[in-house]
mmCIF file of C-alpha atoms in Angstrom:
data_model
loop_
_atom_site.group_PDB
_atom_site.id
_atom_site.type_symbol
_atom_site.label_atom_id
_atom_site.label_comp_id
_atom_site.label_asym_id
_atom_site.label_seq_id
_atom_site.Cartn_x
_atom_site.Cartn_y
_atom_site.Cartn_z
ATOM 1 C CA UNK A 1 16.192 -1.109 -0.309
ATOM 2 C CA UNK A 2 17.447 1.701 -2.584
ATOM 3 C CA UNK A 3 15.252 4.586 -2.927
ATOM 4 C CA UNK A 4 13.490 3.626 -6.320
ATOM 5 C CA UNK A 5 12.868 0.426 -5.087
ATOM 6 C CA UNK A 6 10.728 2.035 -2.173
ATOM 7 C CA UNK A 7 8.210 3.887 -4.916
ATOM 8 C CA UNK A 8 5.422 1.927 -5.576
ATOM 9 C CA UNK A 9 3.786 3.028 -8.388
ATOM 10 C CA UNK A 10 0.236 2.403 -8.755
ATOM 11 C CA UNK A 11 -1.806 1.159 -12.482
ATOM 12 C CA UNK A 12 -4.717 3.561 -12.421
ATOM 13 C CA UNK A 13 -5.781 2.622 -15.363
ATOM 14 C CA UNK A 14 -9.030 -0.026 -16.367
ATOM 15 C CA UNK A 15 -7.252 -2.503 -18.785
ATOM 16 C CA UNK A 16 -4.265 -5.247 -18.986
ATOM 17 C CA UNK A 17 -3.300 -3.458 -22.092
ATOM 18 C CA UNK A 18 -3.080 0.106 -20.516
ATOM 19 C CA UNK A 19 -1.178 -1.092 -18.080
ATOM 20 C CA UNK A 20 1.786 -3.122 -19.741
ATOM 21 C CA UNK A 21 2.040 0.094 -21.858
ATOM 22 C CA UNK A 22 2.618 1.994 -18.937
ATOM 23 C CA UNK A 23 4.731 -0.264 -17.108
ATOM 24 C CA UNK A 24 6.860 -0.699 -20.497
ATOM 25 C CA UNK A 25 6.604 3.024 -20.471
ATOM 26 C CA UNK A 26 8.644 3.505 -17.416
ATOM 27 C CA UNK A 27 11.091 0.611 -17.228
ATOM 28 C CA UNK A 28 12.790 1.921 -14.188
ATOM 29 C CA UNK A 29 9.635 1.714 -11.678
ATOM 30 C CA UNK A 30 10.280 -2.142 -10.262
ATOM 31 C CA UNK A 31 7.212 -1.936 -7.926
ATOM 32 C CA UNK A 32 3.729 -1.773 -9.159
ATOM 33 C CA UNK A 33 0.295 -1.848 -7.500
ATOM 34 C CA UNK A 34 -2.643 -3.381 -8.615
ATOM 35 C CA UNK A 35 -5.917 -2.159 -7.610
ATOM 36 C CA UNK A 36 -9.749 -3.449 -7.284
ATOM 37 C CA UNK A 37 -10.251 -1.598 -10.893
ATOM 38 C CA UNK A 38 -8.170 -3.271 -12.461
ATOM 39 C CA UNK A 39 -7.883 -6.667 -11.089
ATOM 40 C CA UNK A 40 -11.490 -6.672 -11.723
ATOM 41 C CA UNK A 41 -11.172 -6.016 -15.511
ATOM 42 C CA UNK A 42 -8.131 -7.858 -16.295
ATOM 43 C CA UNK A 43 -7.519 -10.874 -13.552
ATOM 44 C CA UNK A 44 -4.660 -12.865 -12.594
ATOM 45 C CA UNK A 45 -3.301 -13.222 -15.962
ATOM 46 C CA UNK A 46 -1.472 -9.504 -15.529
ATOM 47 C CA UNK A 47 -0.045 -10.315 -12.351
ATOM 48 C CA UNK A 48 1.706 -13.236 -14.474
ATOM 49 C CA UNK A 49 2.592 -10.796 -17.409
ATOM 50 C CA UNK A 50 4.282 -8.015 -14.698
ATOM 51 C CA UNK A 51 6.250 -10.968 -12.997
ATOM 52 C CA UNK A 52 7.401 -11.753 -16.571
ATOM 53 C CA UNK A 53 8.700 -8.463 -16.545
ATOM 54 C CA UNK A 54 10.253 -9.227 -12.889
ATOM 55 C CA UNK A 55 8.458 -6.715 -11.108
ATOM 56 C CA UNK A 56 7.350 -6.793 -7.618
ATOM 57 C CA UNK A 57 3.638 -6.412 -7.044
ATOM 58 C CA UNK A 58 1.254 -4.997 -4.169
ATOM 59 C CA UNK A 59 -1.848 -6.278 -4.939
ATOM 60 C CA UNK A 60 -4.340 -4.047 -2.904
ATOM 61 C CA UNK A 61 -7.867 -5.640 -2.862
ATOM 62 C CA UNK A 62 -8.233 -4.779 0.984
ATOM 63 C CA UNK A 63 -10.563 -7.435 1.458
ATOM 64 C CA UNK A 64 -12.731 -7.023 4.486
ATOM 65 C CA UNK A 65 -15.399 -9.763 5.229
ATOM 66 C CA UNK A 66 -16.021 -12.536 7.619
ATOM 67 C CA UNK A 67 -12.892 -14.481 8.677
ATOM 68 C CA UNK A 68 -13.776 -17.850 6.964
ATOM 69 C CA UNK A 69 -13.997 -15.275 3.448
ATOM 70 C CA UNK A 70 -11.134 -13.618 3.823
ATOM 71 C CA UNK A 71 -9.140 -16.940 4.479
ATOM 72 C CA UNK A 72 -10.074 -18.269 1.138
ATOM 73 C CA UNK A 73 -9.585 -14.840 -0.734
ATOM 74 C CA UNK A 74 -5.963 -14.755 1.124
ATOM 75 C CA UNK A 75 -5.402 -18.029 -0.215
ATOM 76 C CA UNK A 76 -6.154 -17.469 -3.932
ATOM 77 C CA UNK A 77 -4.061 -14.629 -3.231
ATOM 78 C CA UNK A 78 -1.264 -16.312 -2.114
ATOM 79 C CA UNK A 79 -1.102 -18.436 -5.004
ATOM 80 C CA UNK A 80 -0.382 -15.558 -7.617
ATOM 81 C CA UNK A 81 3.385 -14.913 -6.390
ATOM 82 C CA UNK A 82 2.534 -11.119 -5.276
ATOM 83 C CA UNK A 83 5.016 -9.432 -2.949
ATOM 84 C CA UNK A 84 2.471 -7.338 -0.866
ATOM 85 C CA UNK A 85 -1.475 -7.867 -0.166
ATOM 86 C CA UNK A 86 -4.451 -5.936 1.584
ATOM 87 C CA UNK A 87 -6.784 -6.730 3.696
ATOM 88 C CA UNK A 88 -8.470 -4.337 6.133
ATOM 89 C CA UNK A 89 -7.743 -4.065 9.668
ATOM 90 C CA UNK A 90 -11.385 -3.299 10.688
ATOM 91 C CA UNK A 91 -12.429 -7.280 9.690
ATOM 92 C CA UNK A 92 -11.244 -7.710 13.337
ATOM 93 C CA UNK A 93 -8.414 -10.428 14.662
ATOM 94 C CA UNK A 94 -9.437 -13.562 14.161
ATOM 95 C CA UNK A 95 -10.113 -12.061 10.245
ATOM 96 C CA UNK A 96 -6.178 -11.081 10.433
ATOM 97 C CA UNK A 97 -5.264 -14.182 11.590
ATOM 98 C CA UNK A 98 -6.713 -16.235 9.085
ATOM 99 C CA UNK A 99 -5.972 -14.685 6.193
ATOM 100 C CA UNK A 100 -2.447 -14.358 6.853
ATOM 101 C CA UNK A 101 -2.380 -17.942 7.884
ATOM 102 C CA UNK A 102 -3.625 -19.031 4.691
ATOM 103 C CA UNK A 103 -2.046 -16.604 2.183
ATOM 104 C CA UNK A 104 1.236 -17.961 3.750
ATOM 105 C CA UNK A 105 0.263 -21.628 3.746
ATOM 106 C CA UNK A 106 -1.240 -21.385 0.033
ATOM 107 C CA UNK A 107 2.249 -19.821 -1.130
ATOM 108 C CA UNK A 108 4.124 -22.613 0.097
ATOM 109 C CA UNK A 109 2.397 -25.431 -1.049
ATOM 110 C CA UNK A 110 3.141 -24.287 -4.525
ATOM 111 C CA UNK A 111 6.651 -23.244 -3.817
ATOM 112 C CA UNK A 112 6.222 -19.567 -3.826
ATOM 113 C CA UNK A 113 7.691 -16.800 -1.140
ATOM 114 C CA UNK A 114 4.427 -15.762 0.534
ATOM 115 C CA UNK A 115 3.172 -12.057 0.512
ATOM 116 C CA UNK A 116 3.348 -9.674 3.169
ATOM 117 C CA UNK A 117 -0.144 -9.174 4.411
ATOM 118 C CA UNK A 118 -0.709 -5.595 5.367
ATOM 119 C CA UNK A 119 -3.479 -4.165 7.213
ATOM 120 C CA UNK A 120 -5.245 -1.019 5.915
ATOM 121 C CA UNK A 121 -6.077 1.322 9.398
ATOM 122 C CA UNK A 122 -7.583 3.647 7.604
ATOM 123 C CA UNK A 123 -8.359 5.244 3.773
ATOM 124 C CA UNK A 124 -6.422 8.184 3.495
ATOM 125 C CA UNK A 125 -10.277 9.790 1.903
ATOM 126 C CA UNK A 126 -11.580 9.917 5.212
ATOM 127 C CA UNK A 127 -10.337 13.243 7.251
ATOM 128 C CA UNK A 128 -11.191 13.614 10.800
ATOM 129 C CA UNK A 129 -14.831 15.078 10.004
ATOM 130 C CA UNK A 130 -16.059 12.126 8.323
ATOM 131 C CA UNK A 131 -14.808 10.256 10.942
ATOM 132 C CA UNK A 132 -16.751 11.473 12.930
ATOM 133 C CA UNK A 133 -19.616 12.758 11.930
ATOM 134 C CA UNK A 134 -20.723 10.073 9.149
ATOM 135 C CA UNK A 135 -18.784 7.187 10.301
ATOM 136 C CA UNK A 136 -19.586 7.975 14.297
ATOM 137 C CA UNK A 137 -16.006 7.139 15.476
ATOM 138 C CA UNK A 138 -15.296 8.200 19.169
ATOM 139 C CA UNK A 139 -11.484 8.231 18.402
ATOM 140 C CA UNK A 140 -9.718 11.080 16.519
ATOM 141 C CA UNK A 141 -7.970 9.175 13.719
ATOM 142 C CA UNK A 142 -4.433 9.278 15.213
ATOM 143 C CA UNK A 143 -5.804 6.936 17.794
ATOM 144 C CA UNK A 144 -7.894 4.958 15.512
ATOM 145 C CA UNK A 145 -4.744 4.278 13.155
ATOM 146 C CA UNK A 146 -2.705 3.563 16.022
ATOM 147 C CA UNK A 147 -5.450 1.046 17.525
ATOM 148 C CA UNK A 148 -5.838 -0.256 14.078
ATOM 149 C CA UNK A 149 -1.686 -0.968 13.941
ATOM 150 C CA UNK A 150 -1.882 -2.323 17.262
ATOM 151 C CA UNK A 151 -4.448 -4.715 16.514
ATOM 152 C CA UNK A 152 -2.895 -5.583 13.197
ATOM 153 C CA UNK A 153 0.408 -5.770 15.075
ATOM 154 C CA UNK A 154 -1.583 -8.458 17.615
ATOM 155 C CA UNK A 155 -2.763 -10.739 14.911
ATOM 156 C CA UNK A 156 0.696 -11.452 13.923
ATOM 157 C CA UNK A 157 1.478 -8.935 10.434
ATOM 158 C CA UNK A 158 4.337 -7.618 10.022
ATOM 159 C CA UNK A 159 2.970 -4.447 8.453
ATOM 160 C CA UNK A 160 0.277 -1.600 8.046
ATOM 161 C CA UNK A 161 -1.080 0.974 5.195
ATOM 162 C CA UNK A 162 -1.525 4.117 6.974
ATOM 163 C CA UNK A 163 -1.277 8.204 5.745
ATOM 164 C CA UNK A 164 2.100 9.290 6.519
ATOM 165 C CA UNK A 165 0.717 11.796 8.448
ATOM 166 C CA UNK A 166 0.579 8.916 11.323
ATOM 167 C CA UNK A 167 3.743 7.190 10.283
ATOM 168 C CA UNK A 168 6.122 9.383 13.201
ATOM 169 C CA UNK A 169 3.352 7.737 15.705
ATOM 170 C CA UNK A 170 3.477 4.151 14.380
ATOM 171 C CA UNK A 171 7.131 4.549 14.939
ATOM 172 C CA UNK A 172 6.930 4.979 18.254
ATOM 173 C CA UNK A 173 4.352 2.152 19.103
ATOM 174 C CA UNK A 174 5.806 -0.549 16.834
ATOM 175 C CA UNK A 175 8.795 -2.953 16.152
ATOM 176 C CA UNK A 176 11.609 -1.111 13.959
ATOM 177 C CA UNK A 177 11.332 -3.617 11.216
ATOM 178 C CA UNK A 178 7.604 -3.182 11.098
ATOM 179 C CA UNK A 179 6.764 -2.219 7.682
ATOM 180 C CA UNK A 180 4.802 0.979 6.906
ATOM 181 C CA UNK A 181 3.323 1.443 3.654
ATOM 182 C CA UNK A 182 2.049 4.887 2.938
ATOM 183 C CA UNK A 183 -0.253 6.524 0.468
ATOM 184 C CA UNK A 184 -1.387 9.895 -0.012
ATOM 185 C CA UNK A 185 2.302 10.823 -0.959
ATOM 186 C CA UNK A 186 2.498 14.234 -3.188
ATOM 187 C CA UNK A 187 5.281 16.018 -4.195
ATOM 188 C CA UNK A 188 5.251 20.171 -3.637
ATOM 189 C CA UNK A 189 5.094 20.509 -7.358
ATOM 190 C CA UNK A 190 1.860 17.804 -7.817
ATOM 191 C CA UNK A 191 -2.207 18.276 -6.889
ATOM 192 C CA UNK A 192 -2.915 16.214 -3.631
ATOM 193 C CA UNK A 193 -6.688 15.642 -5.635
ATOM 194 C CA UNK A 194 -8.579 13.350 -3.699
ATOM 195 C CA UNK A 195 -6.301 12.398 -1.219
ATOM 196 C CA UNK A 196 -7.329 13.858 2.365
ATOM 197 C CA UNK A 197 -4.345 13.303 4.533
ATOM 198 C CA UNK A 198 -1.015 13.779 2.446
ATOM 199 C CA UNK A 199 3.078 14.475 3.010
ATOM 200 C CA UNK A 200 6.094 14.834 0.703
ATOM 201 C CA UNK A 201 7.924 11.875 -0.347
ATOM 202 C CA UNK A 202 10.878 13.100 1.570
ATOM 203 C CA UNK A 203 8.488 14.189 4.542
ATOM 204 C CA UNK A 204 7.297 10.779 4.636
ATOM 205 C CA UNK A 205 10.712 8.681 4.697
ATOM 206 C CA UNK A 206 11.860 11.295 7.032
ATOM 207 C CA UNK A 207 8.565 10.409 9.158
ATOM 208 C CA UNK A 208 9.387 6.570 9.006
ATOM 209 C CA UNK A 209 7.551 4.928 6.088
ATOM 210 C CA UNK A 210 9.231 2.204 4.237
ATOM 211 C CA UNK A 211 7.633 2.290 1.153
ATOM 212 C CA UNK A 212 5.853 5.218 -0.643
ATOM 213 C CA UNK A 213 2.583 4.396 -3.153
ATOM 214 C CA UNK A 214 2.893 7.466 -5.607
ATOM 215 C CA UNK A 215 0.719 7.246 -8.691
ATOM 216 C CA UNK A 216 -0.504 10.288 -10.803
ATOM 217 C CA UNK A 217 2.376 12.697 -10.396
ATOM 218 C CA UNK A 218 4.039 10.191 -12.108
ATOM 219 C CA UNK A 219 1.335 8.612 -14.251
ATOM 220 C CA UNK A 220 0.011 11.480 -14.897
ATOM 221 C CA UNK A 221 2.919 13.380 -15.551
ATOM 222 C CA UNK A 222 3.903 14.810 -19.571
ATOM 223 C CA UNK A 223 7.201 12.978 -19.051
ATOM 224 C CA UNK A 224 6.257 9.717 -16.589
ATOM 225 C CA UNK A 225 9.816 8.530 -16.608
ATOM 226 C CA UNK A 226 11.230 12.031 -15.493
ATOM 227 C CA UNK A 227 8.946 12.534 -12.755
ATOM 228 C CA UNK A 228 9.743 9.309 -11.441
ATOM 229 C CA UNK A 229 13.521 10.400 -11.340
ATOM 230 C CA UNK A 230 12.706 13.343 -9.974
ATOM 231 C CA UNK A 231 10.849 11.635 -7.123
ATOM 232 C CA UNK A 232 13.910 9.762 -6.456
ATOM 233 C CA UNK A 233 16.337 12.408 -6.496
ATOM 234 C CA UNK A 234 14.001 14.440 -4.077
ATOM 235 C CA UNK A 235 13.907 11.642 -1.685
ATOM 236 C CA UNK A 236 17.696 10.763 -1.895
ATOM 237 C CA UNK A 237 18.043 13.302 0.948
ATOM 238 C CA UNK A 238 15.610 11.636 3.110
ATOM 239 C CA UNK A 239 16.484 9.698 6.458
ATOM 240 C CA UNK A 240 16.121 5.866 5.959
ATOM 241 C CA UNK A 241 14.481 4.267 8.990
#
């Protein structure tokens, strides 16, 4: 992949209209993610309108529920021609197992390339003191993510969401081709806001993530379009794994 095509960019925004401006805004940006916000408000019908526009699509919903849901969410899921999908790697194995089973099987019976289902190990809004003290977690959260990729590694993905603060780790522990998709990505020059656990884009290709989920240093940015090719230039100089 070339380095734009490694920037997801996500809609943060609450309608279907909002977001085709913003994707029409910034033509260059190929990868977009959809979130529970606005999947909720606008439905399937934008994932349709953004393939229009051939754009690839994470749609992160992170479902987490019992197995037999989270196979039939996966397979509606499957059916709207998204690249990328969440579900959370805390649902357990069997929860993995089926859901990636039928995403993939739902995809194919109506001709479509089936989405990568990735595992979230953990938000990257919890820091090591909620953790632990609200969440009662007797693992720091380097060796939570890491059982959490491990697990998610064991139930057959091929890929996790995880800070890129834990993506040199992951490296070490999982197959090279195992994709790592990292939020909590802020350049020197943006606010990290509410995001705990954070790196530069170019510290976190350097650390081994594959794809980058940037959103309001770009979104939010006077000029959207520059920041974006700023963002790209900046990580240009970064190590591919």
């Amino acid at each position: 992949m070339t380095v734009d095509q490694r920037i997801i960019v996500p809609l943060d925004v609450s309608s279907a209209s909002a977001a085709l401006d913003l994707v029409d805004a910034i033509p260059e940006v190929s990868f977009w993610k959809v979130g529970l916000e606005l999947f909720v408000s606008s439905g399937p019908g934008l994932i349709q309108e953004l393939k229009a526009r051939q754009k690839r699509i994470f749609l992160d919903l992170k479902f987490h529920d019992i197995p037999n849901t989270m196979a039939g969410a996966c397979a509606a899921a499957g059916r709207y021609g998204v690249d990328l999908l969440t579900i959370h790697a805390a649902a357990g194995q069997e929860a993995m197992e089926v859901a990636q089973q039928a995403a993939i099987a739902s995809a194919e019976a109506v001709g479509l390339e089936p989405p990568l289902v990735l595992a979230v190990t953990l938000l990257t809004s919890i820091d090591p003191q909620t953790l632990a003290v609200e969440l009662k977690v007797p693992l720091d959260s380097n060796s939570y993510v890491l059982q959490m990729a491990l697990l998610a590694r064991d139930s057959g993905l091929r890929g996790v969401v995880c800070s890129p603060q834990e993506a040199s780790q992951l490296r070490r522990f999982l197959p090279a081709d195992f994709i790592l998709v990292c939020p909590g990505v802020r350049p020197t020059w943006a606010d990290s806001q509410d995001q705990r656990r954070t790196m530069t884009p170019v510290q976190a290709l350097n650390a081994g993530a594959t794809c980058l989920v940037i959103g309001r240093p770009i979104t939010a940015a006077p000029d959207p379009a520059a920041a974006f090719a700023r963002i790209c230039e900046e990580c240009s100089t970064a190590i591919a794994p």
